[in-house]
Structures are given as C-alpha cells and as structure tokens.
Amino acid sequence: MASFIFSALGARGHLHPPISIARVLRERGHSVALYTSSHYRPMAEKLDLQFLPPVKWLDFDFTNLEKYWPDLAQVEGAGRSMHIYFKVFMGTAIDQAHDLLNYSEALKPDVLVTEPHAFGTQIVSLKLGIPWAVAGIALGVLSLPIIGQKGVPLSNQPFLYLAQGVPAFDAHKSNLFPQTHYVGGLLWDEGQQSDPQTFKLPQTDLPLVFVSLGTMFARESHLRKIVEAAVGQPWHLLISTSAKVDPAQLEPLPPNVTALPYVPYSLVWPHIAAFVTHGPAAALLGALGQGIPLVVTPLEADQLANADAIINAGAGLRLGLDNSTPAALQEAINGVLTDPQYRQAARRLQGELAGTGGAEQAATLLEQLVVQRQPILAASASQ
C-alpha cells in the first residue's frame, strides 16, 4: 500500500476534491493524511484520515478571512480576489511548505496531492523529489501563474492534474499541459452521511427551484431579491440560507418560498427543476450530474470562469446579483424552466460526466503515479 499527503486551504470548496479522492484511497487500504485548517479535524477523523494540523502555517478559517486580514473587509469583486491571491495563497505558502516539509520527512509519502491554491506542496515536491498532483477545484483547469498552462517551466508543473468536469469546459483553452485528466465531479457532501429524516422537502406540486449562495458569499440583500422574484410565480423556491443569514431575516415569505439554514445537496438534487447558485464547481457539478439547468450568479474568484463554462456549454443563464432586479431574476429562472434547450444541454453534460469515473478514476491515476513517478500524460496527448 502507498502513502499520500493531501493539502488544502480551509474552505469547503477547496476541500471537496481532496476529501472525495482521499476517501477512496483510504477505502482501498492506503495510508492517507490531510493537512488543512483545524476546523476540519473532526471531518478528517470521521473518515479515518490522519489529520495534520498547521504548526507554522496560520490556522485560519476561510469562511472568515477578515478576522485574520482585516483590510479584506474594505475590498470587493476582482480587487478582493487579487488581495486574497497574494495575501492568503501566496503570502502563506512558505509557512505551509515549512509544515509540509516536516510532515513529509516524517511520513515519507509516495505522492503529495494539493488543490490549486495550496502552493506549499509544490515547494516541498521540488525540495524532496516527491511526485505531486493537483486536484482541481474549478470546472476544467484553473490556470494560475504557477500551474495549469503550457509554457510554465517543467519544474512548476504537477505530474498529474485531475480536472473536474469534462473537456468541453476547456474547449476555448489552447495552452493546457498534457498531464490534464478530466475525472468528472470530485464531490464530498456531508449530507450523504446524515439521516434523511432530518431534512424534509417542501410539500408542493409546483416545480422546485433550489437556491444556494454558499457559506462565504450568502448575503441577505441577494436572497431578498430572489425571494421577491418568486412572488406569484408557478414554482416553489427552496433556499439554503447558510449560517450567515437566518431564515427569519427573510420573513415574511410568500407561500411558494421555503427558507432553511441548511439543505444537504445530495438529498435535494433528485427533486428540483432548476438551480440558482453563485457558481462553485461542487454545486454546479452536483446539479449537472442530475441534468438540472442553472442560473449562475458569480461574485468572484473561479465562479466567473465557471459561469462562462456553463454558458458556453448552453446549460444555463448568467446573472449578476449586485446589479440585477427581481424582475431579471424572475425572467432568468422562468427561462431555464421553460426553454428546453437548457435542460437538454444539462442532460448532455450529465451523460458525459457519468462516463468520467469521478473520484474512483482520480484515485486510480494517483495509484499509477506511485508506480510511474513520472508525469502521466492524457491519452490525447500521448498519441
């Protein structure tokens, strides 16, 4: 059996791919350790993963970055994304590498696996000569200055890039390196482990439209707009408000709106007709895995590129929540519900995703990397 160390920033969206693959490898009998925020220690231990806590790396909770970098509270949009990139991702990379170097020397991993923003992994790989791989967190390849593109020095390229989704999401990109393998959805949903009796769907005969803006990005003002868009419409709105917004803040609600603090995605997908989301890969892939059309409302980071991928694939509509009216939201939701082209495209992607192998295929490729210890080229690149 082999040994793996996974690393990820402490945010659910960044942890979906590492956790989903790590679970499979652990079930196959491999030794698997996870290095991330201590906030996720209980989750790691529940899955029988060895937890590696930050020592020198700042043990921050990604859902409240302003607590650690107060100036982020003054910046929004693209400017905020750039601040996060340089302060959080790049600014903490050396401390992360320090911890990972010590853990790697102690555990002797065969392969290091990271998500695209945990840059310390690459530094340790170069230092110790350990093969490293990237588990993508966006739809397709997330091209960053350090990884993701041809022309980047070979020493900066991972031996393997596990891209979420299908090649269609990167059809417009011409500079992808040949170590890219598309493995569909790398999803971890804690709702899969919960008692279904604790969650009840709204009792309605109307088409169900699900809304989730995540934990980091949920805003009362945005959710109020979506609630207003539902007034008098022939569909029922189910909103997951997240810990940031109490459902009581949205009251009084129209009779065709239900607001809950938490809705487990895996339990709701089979029952909904459309999905309104800010655009994280896990949410988009979960919906597309059921052939559900989308209204994507990106705010920052990879959400923007993810929204473009959905629009280019024809599986939904894009709308900005900051400058959209309830009437525009209403029109977009009605559009994906009534125009068959969006559901047809979503179902086409559903079929393509079903043939990718998901976390099982990703784990198999990592096992191959243990043996090969050289970059694993995609079949299309090796022909």
GROMACS .gro file of C-alpha atoms in nm:
model
  383
    1MET     CA    1   0.000   0.000   0.000
    2ALA     CA    2   0.107   0.358  -0.068
    3SER     CA    3   0.120   0.674   0.142
    4PHE     CA    4  -0.038   1.006   0.042
    5ILE     CA    5  -0.046   1.354   0.195
    6PHE     CA    6  -0.329   1.582   0.082
    7SER     CA    7  -0.320   1.956   0.147
    8ALA     CA    8  -0.591   2.218   0.110
    9LEU     CA    9  -0.687   2.563   0.226
   10GLY     CA   10  -0.955   2.559   0.494
   11ALA     CA   11  -1.264   2.614   0.278
   12ARG     CA   12  -1.528   2.360   0.180
   13GLY     CA   13  -1.495   2.432  -0.192
   14HIS     CA   14  -1.119   2.372  -0.170
   15LEU     CA   15  -1.171   2.052   0.029
   16HIS     CA   16  -1.432   1.879  -0.190
   17PRO     CA   17  -1.179   1.727  -0.436
   18PRO     CA   18  -0.911   1.622  -0.182
   19ILE     CA   19  -1.167   1.470   0.054
   20SER     CA   20  -1.352   1.280  -0.220
   21ILE     CA   21  -1.030   1.123  -0.351
   22ALA     CA   22  -0.877   1.065  -0.008
   23ARG     CA   23  -1.186   0.867   0.096
   24VAL     CA   24  -1.147   0.630  -0.197
   25LEU     CA   25  -0.774   0.580  -0.138
   26ARG     CA   26  -0.835   0.511   0.231
   27GLU     CA   27  -1.108   0.259   0.145
   28ARG     CA   28  -0.853   0.086  -0.082
   29GLY     CA   29  -0.620   0.043   0.214
   30HIS     CA   30  -0.370   0.323   0.152
   31SER     CA   31  -0.228   0.549   0.422
   32VAL     CA   32  -0.380   0.894   0.377
   33ALA     CA   33  -0.314   1.215   0.572
   34LEU     CA   34  -0.486   1.553   0.538
   35TYR     CA   35  -0.318   1.887   0.609
   36THR     CA   36  -0.563   2.176   0.640
   37SER     CA   37  -0.734   2.406   0.890
   38SER     CA   38  -0.805   2.252   1.231
   39HIS     CA   39  -1.168   2.343   1.172
   40TYR     CA   40  -1.187   2.026   0.961
   41ARG     CA   41  -1.015   1.788   1.201
   42PRO     CA   42  -1.345   1.619   1.305
   43MET     CA   43  -1.435   1.557   0.941
   44ALA     CA   44  -1.093   1.405   0.866
   45GLU     CA   45  -1.102   1.179   1.168
   46LYS     CA   46  -1.456   1.068   1.091
   47LEU     CA   47  -1.326   0.947   0.754
   48ASP     CA   48  -1.028   0.771   0.914
   49LEU     CA   49  -0.777   1.015   0.764
   50GLN     CA   50  -0.470   1.109   0.965
   51PHE     CA   51  -0.507   1.479   1.043
   52LEU     CA   52  -0.200   1.704   1.015
   53PRO     CA   53  -0.264   2.038   1.188
   54PRO     CA   54  -0.097   2.364   1.084
   55VAL     CA   55   0.203   2.447   1.300
   56LYS     CA   56   0.380   2.742   1.141
   57TRP     CA   57   0.110   2.798   0.877
   58LEU     CA   58  -0.163   3.029   1.004
   59ASP     CA   59  -0.453   2.809   1.115
   60PHE     CA   60  -0.721   3.029   0.960
   61ASP     CA   61  -1.087   2.964   0.884
   62PHE     CA   62  -1.151   3.056   0.522
   63THR     CA   63  -1.515   3.147   0.594
   64ASN     CA   64  -1.397   3.446   0.800
   65LEU     CA   65  -1.081   3.576   0.633
   66GLU     CA   66  -1.145   3.930   0.759
   67LYS     CA   67  -1.068   3.808   1.111
   68TYR     CA   68  -0.708   3.741   1.004
   69TRP     CA   69  -0.672   4.003   0.725
   70PRO     CA   70  -0.898   4.293   0.832
   71ASP     CA   71  -0.824   4.501   0.520
   72LEU     CA   72  -1.015   4.246   0.308
   73ALA     CA   73  -1.338   4.386   0.451
   74GLN     CA   74  -1.276   4.706   0.252
   75VAL     CA   75  -1.234   4.533  -0.085
   76GLU     CA   76  -1.492   4.363  -0.309
   77GLY     CA   77  -1.509   4.200  -0.651
   78ALA     CA   78  -1.194   4.145  -0.857
   79GLY     CA   79  -0.987   4.354  -0.618
   80ARG     CA   80  -1.080   4.127  -0.330
   81SER     CA   81  -0.984   3.820  -0.533
   82MET     CA   82  -0.641   3.965  -0.604
   83HIS     CA   83  -0.589   4.055  -0.238
   84ILE     CA   84  -0.677   3.701  -0.137
   85TYR     CA   85  -0.446   3.557  -0.401
   86PHE     CA   86  -0.140   3.750  -0.286
   87LYS     CA   87  -0.208   3.770   0.090
   88VAL     CA   88  -0.368   3.433   0.160
   89PHE     CA   89  -0.249   3.197  -0.114
   90MET     CA   90   0.098   3.329  -0.194
   91GLY     CA   91   0.158   3.506   0.138
   92THR     CA   92   0.124   3.189   0.345
   93ALA     CA   93   0.290   2.945   0.102
   94ILE     CA   94   0.632   2.941   0.273
   95ASP     CA   95   0.485   2.867   0.615
   96GLN     CA   96   0.270   2.594   0.464
   97ALA     CA   97   0.578   2.447   0.294
   98HIS     CA   98   0.762   2.451   0.627
   99ASP     CA   99   0.492   2.235   0.787
  100LEU     CA  100   0.460   2.003   0.488
  101LEU     CA  101   0.835   1.954   0.471
  102ASN     CA  102   0.841   1.834   0.833
  103TYR     CA  103   0.538   1.612   0.785
  104SER     CA  104   0.679   1.466   0.462
  105GLU     CA  105   1.014   1.386   0.619
  106ALA     CA  106   0.831   1.203   0.900
  107LEU     CA  107   0.565   1.018   0.697
  108LYS     CA  108   0.763   0.951   0.376
  109PRO     CA  109   0.466   0.994   0.137
  110ASP     CA  110   0.481   0.843  -0.211
  111VAL     CA  111   0.277   1.129  -0.359
  112LEU     CA  112   0.173   1.478  -0.248
  113VAL     CA  113  -0.171   1.594  -0.359
  114THR     CA  114  -0.295   1.952  -0.340
  115GLU     CA  115  -0.571   2.178  -0.460
  116PRO     CA  116  -0.453   2.460  -0.689
  117HIS     CA  117  -0.404   2.728  -0.421
  118ALA     CA  118  -0.205   2.536  -0.160
  119PHE     CA  119   0.129   2.634  -0.311
  120GLY     CA  120   0.347   2.493  -0.033
  121THR     CA  121   0.302   2.142  -0.176
  122GLN     CA  122   0.491   2.231  -0.492
  123ILE     CA  123   0.782   2.372  -0.292
  124VAL     CA  124   0.813   2.052  -0.089
  125SER     CA  125   0.792   1.837  -0.402
  126LEU     CA  126   1.085   2.022  -0.555
  127LYS     CA  127   1.282   2.005  -0.229
  128LEU     CA  128   1.234   1.634  -0.160
  129GLY     CA  129   1.176   1.496  -0.509
  130ILE     CA  130   0.829   1.361  -0.429
  131PRO     CA  131   0.580   1.340  -0.721
  132TRP     CA  132   0.293   1.586  -0.679
  133ALA     CA  133  -0.055   1.613  -0.823
  134VAL     CA  134  -0.329   1.876  -0.833
  135ALA     CA  135  -0.697   1.809  -0.771
  136GLY     CA  136  -0.879   2.096  -0.941
  137ILE     CA  137  -1.148   2.296  -0.762
  138ALA     CA  138  -1.296   2.473  -1.068
  139LEU     CA  139  -1.474   2.348  -1.379
  140GLY     CA  140  -1.191   2.231  -1.603
  141VAL     CA  141  -0.838   2.358  -1.546
  142LEU     CA  142  -0.792   2.662  -1.325
  143SER     CA  143  -0.498   2.836  -1.491
  144LEU     CA  144  -0.284   3.013  -1.234
  145PRO     CA  145   0.060   3.171  -1.278
  146ILE     CA  146   0.220   2.868  -1.110
  147ILE     CA  147   0.024   2.580  -1.263
  148GLY     CA  148  -0.214   2.495  -1.542
  149GLN     CA  149  -0.050   2.613  -1.863
  150LYS     CA  150   0.198   2.505  -2.126
  151GLY     CA  151   0.496   2.735  -2.126
  152VAL     CA  152   0.522   2.727  -1.748
  153PRO     CA  153   0.862   2.577  -1.653
  154LEU     CA  154   0.851   2.198  -1.621
  155SER     CA  155   0.964   2.224  -1.259
  156ASN     CA  156   0.644   2.417  -1.185
  157GLN     CA  157   0.412   2.164  -1.345
  158PRO     CA  158   0.243   1.888  -1.146
  159PHE     CA  159   0.294   1.529  -1.252
  160LEU     CA  160  -0.084   1.499  -1.279
  161TYR     CA  161  -0.372   1.748  -1.297
  162LEU     CA  162  -0.710   1.599  -1.205
  163ALA     CA  163  -0.955   1.839  -1.369
  164GLN     CA  164  -1.317   1.844  -1.261
  165GLY     CA  165  -1.575   1.815  -1.534
  166VAL     CA  166  -1.531   1.723  -1.899
  167PRO     CA  167  -1.309   1.852  -2.183
  168ALA     CA  168  -1.593   2.072  -2.309
  169PHE     CA  169  -1.535   2.307  -2.015
  170ASP     CA  170  -1.186   2.387  -2.151
  171ALA     CA  171  -1.274   2.386  -2.522
  172HIS     CA  172  -1.173   2.752  -2.554
  173LYS     CA  173  -0.828   2.700  -2.396
  174SER     CA  174  -0.531   2.618  -2.616
  175ASN     CA  175  -0.247   2.614  -2.363
  176LEU     CA  176  -0.332   2.323  -2.132
  177PHE     CA  177  -0.047   2.094  -2.046
  178PRO     CA  178  -0.070   1.724  -2.136
  179GLN     CA  179  -0.089   1.595  -1.777
  180THR     CA  180  -0.456   1.701  -1.762
  181HIS     CA  181  -0.711   1.425  -1.697
  182TYR     CA  182  -1.086   1.500  -1.675
  183VAL     CA  183  -1.246   1.298  -1.398
  184GLY     CA  184  -1.594   1.450  -1.367
  185GLY     CA  185  -1.716   1.556  -1.024
  186LEU     CA  186  -1.491   1.528  -0.718
  187LEU     CA  187  -1.766   1.585  -0.465
  188TRP     CA  188  -1.794   1.543  -0.091
  189ASP     CA  189  -2.134   1.613   0.062
  190GLU     CA  190  -2.173   1.559   0.434
  191GLY     CA  191  -2.546   1.536   0.371
  192GLN     CA  192  -2.479   1.191   0.230
  193GLN     CA  193  -2.390   1.082   0.581
  194SER     CA  194  -2.689   1.240   0.757
  195ASP     CA  195  -3.023   1.090   0.843
  196PRO     CA  196  -3.264   1.174   0.559
  197GLN     CA  197  -3.539   1.205   0.822
  198THR     CA  198  -3.380   1.528   0.945
  199PHE     CA  199  -3.449   1.701   0.614
  200LYS     CA  200  -3.798   1.744   0.468
  201LEU     CA  201  -3.872   1.872   0.119
  202PRO     CA  202  -4.145   2.135   0.087
  203GLN     CA  203  -4.485   1.980   0.023
  204THR     CA  204  -4.579   2.126  -0.314
  205ASP     CA  205  -4.699   2.023  -0.658
  206LEU     CA  206  -4.509   2.312  -0.818
  207PRO     CA  207  -4.166   2.272  -0.985
  208LEU     CA  208  -3.899   2.314  -0.716
  209VAL     CA  209  -3.627   2.575  -0.768
  210PHE     CA  210  -3.330   2.542  -0.532
  211VAL     CA  211  -3.119   2.842  -0.428
  212SER     CA  212  -2.781   2.832  -0.254
  213LEU     CA  213  -2.520   3.107  -0.241
  214GLY     CA  214  -2.288   2.908  -0.017
  215THR     CA  215  -2.148   2.997   0.324
  216MET     CA  216  -1.890   3.260   0.233
  217PHE     CA  217  -2.095   3.455  -0.019
  218ALA     CA  218  -2.454   3.446   0.109
  219ARG     CA  219  -2.593   3.796   0.160
  220GLU     CA  220  -2.934   3.891   0.291
  221SER     CA  221  -2.977   4.155   0.017
  222HIS     CA  222  -2.921   3.898  -0.258
  223LEU     CA  223  -3.153   3.642  -0.104
  224ARG     CA  224  -3.424   3.907  -0.060
  225LYS     CA  225  -3.406   3.980  -0.434
  226ILE     CA  226  -3.454   3.614  -0.514
  227VAL     CA  227  -3.746   3.586  -0.272
  228GLU     CA  228  -3.911   3.885  -0.437
  229ALA     CA  229  -3.857   3.726  -0.778
  230ALA     CA  230  -4.065   3.427  -0.666
  231VAL     CA  231  -4.378   3.623  -0.576
  232GLY     CA  232  -4.675   3.493  -0.776
  233GLN     CA  233  -4.467   3.253  -0.986
  234PRO     CA  234  -4.569   2.898  -1.083
  235TRP     CA  235  -4.274   2.740  -0.899
  236HIS     CA  236  -4.170   2.683  -0.538
  237LEU     CA  237  -3.843   2.833  -0.415
  238LEU     CA  238  -3.630   2.636  -0.165
  239ILE     CA  239  -3.350   2.848  -0.018
  240SER     CA  240  -3.048   2.727   0.179
  241THR     CA  241  -2.957   3.049   0.363
  242SER     CA  242  -2.632   2.926   0.526
  243ALA     CA  243  -2.502   3.020   0.870
  244LYS     CA  244  -2.458   3.382   0.765
  245VAL     CA  245  -2.827   3.455   0.710
  246ASP     CA  246  -3.103   3.346   0.950
  247PRO     CA  247  -3.415   3.242   0.757
  248ALA     CA  248  -3.614   3.466   0.992
  249GLN     CA  249  -3.438   3.767   0.837
  250LEU     CA  250  -3.622   3.700   0.509
  251GLU     CA  251  -3.970   3.687   0.660
  252PRO     CA  252  -4.250   3.732   0.578
  253LEU     CA  253  -4.211   3.480   0.297
  254PRO     CA  254  -4.454   3.425   0.011
  255PRO     CA  255  -4.643   3.092   0.028
  256ASN     CA  256  -4.427   2.950  -0.254
  257VAL     CA  257  -4.096   3.008  -0.072
  258THR     CA  258  -3.928   2.790   0.192
  259ALA     CA  259  -3.607   2.908   0.362
  260LEU     CA  260  -3.389   2.672   0.569
  261PRO     CA  261  -3.047   2.731   0.727
  262TYR     CA  262  -2.901   2.418   0.567
  263VAL     CA  263  -3.009   2.194   0.281
  264PRO     CA  264  -2.796   1.885   0.204
  265TYR     CA  265  -2.733   1.897  -0.169
  266SER     CA  266  -2.730   1.522  -0.221
  267LEU     CA  267  -3.082   1.487  -0.080
  268VAL     CA  268  -3.237   1.764  -0.288
  269TRP     CA  269  -3.087   1.710  -0.637
  270PRO     CA  270  -3.334   1.440  -0.749
  271HIS     CA  271  -3.631   1.667  -0.676
  272ILE     CA  272  -3.550   2.005  -0.829
  273ALA     CA  273  -3.625   2.157  -1.168
  274ALA     CA  274  -3.368   2.439  -1.166
  275PHE     CA  275  -3.079   2.561  -0.950
  276VAL     CA  276  -2.972   2.918  -0.868
  277THR     CA  277  -2.611   2.933  -0.746
  278HIS     CA  278  -2.310   3.164  -0.723
  279GLY     CA  279  -2.110   2.908  -0.918
  280PRO     CA  280  -1.870   2.689  -0.713
  281ALA     CA  281  -1.767   2.378  -0.902
  282ALA     CA  282  -1.909   2.133  -0.647
  283ALA     CA  283  -2.257   2.284  -0.665
  284LEU     CA  284  -2.253   2.309  -1.045
  285LEU     CA  285  -2.131   1.952  -1.092
  286GLY     CA  286  -2.382   1.817  -0.842
  287ALA     CA  287  -2.666   1.977  -1.037
  288LEU     CA  288  -2.531   1.880  -1.379
  289GLY     CA  289  -2.492   1.524  -1.253
  290GLN     CA  290  -2.871   1.521  -1.238
  291GLY     CA  291  -2.923   1.711  -1.565
  292ILE     CA  292  -3.052   2.025  -1.387
  293PRO     CA  293  -3.039   2.361  -1.573
  294LEU     CA  294  -2.877   2.654  -1.395
  295VAL     CA  295  -2.894   3.024  -1.323
  296VAL     CA  296  -2.537   3.120  -1.225
  297THR     CA  297  -2.478   3.441  -1.028
  298PRO     CA  298  -2.095   3.462  -0.993
  299LEU     CA  299  -1.937   3.702  -0.748
  300GLU     CA  300  -1.561   3.644  -0.755
  301ALA     CA  301  -1.270   3.401  -0.797
  302ASP     CA  302  -1.326   3.087  -1.007
  303GLN     CA  303  -1.702   3.145  -1.003
  304LEU     CA  304  -1.661   3.379  -1.301
  305ALA     CA  305  -1.481   3.122  -1.514
  306ASN     CA  306  -1.724   2.852  -1.400
  307ALA     CA  307  -2.018   3.064  -1.512
  308ASP     CA  308  -1.854   3.112  -1.853
  309ALA     CA  309  -1.812   2.734  -1.885
  310ILE     CA  310  -2.183   2.680  -1.812
  311ILE     CA  311  -2.292   2.945  -2.061
  312ASN     CA  312  -2.056   2.813  -2.331
  313ALA     CA  313  -2.200   2.465  -2.276
  314GLY     CA  314  -2.556   2.600  -2.305
  315ALA     CA  315  -2.669   2.460  -1.970
  316GLY     CA  316  -2.792   2.781  -1.812
  317LEU     CA  317  -2.800   3.159  -1.784
  318ARG     CA  318  -2.565   3.403  -1.609
  319LEU     CA  319  -2.680   3.697  -1.400
  320GLY     CA  320  -2.503   3.940  -1.166
  321LEU     CA  321  -2.685   3.971  -0.835
  322ASP     CA  322  -2.542   4.310  -0.739
  323ASN     CA  323  -2.696   4.494  -1.033
  324SER     CA  324  -2.991   4.269  -1.121
  325THR     CA  325  -3.353   4.335  -1.036
  326PRO     CA  326  -3.601   4.081  -0.902
  327ALA     CA  327  -3.773   4.102  -1.241
  328ALA     CA  328  -3.449   3.999  -1.418
  329LEU     CA  329  -3.403   3.708  -1.178
  330GLN     CA  330  -3.762   3.604  -1.235
  331GLU     CA  331  -3.709   3.610  -1.611
  332ALA     CA  332  -3.390   3.405  -1.586
  333ILE     CA  333  -3.549   3.137  -1.367
  334ASN     CA  334  -3.852   3.114  -1.593
  335GLY     CA  335  -3.616   3.096  -1.891
  336VAL     CA  336  -3.429   2.785  -1.773
  337LEU     CA  337  -3.755   2.624  -1.661
  338THR     CA  338  -3.948   2.674  -1.985
  339ASP     CA  339  -3.687   2.677  -2.265
  340PRO     CA  340  -3.595   2.310  -2.331
  341GLN     CA  341  -3.250   2.392  -2.472
  342TYR     CA  342  -3.107   2.447  -2.122
  343ARG     CA  343  -3.228   2.115  -1.982
  344GLN     CA  344  -3.119   1.936  -2.300
  345ALA     CA  345  -2.765   2.076  -2.262
  346ALA     CA  346  -2.760   1.991  -1.892
  347ARG     CA  347  -2.864   1.633  -1.967
  348ARG     CA  348  -2.597   1.605  -2.236
  349LEU     CA  349  -2.337   1.707  -1.978
  350GLN     CA  350  -2.494   1.465  -1.731
  351GLY     CA  351  -2.420   1.183  -1.973
  352GLU     CA  352  -2.064   1.300  -2.033
  353LEU     CA  353  -1.995   1.334  -1.661
  354ALA     CA  354  -2.129   0.985  -1.594
  355GLY     CA  355  -1.854   0.838  -1.812
  356THR     CA  356  -1.557   1.006  -1.641
  357GLY     CA  357  -1.510   0.787  -1.334
  358GLY     CA  358  -1.508   1.060  -1.069
  359ALA     CA  359  -1.308   1.007  -0.750
  360GLU     CA  360  -1.256   0.637  -0.828
  361GLN     CA  361  -1.075   0.723  -1.151
  362ALA     CA  362  -0.879   1.001  -0.980
  363ALA     CA  363  -0.762   0.754  -0.714
  364THR     CA  364  -0.658   0.504  -0.982
  365LEU     CA  365  -0.449   0.770  -1.157
  366LEU     CA  366  -0.278   0.857  -0.827
  367GLU     CA  367  -0.201   0.490  -0.770
  368GLN     CA  368  -0.048   0.486  -1.117
  369LEU     CA  369   0.164   0.788  -1.023
  370VAL     CA  370   0.301   0.600  -0.720
  371VAL     CA  371   0.436   0.335  -0.956
  372GLN     CA  372   0.533   0.552  -1.253
  373ARG     CA  373   0.681   0.850  -1.065
  374GLN     CA  374   0.673   1.044  -1.392
  375PRO     CA  375   0.414   1.282  -1.540
  376ILE     CA  376   0.105   1.091  -1.651
  377LEU     CA  377   0.002   1.213  -1.994
  378ALA     CA  378  -0.357   1.207  -2.110
  379ALA     CA  379  -0.430   0.963  -2.392
  380SER     CA  380  -0.496   1.250  -2.633
  381ALA     CA  381  -0.155   1.399  -2.552
  382SER     CA  382   0.037   1.077  -2.595
  383GLN     CA  383  -0.099   0.993  -2.940
   0.00000   0.00000   0.00000
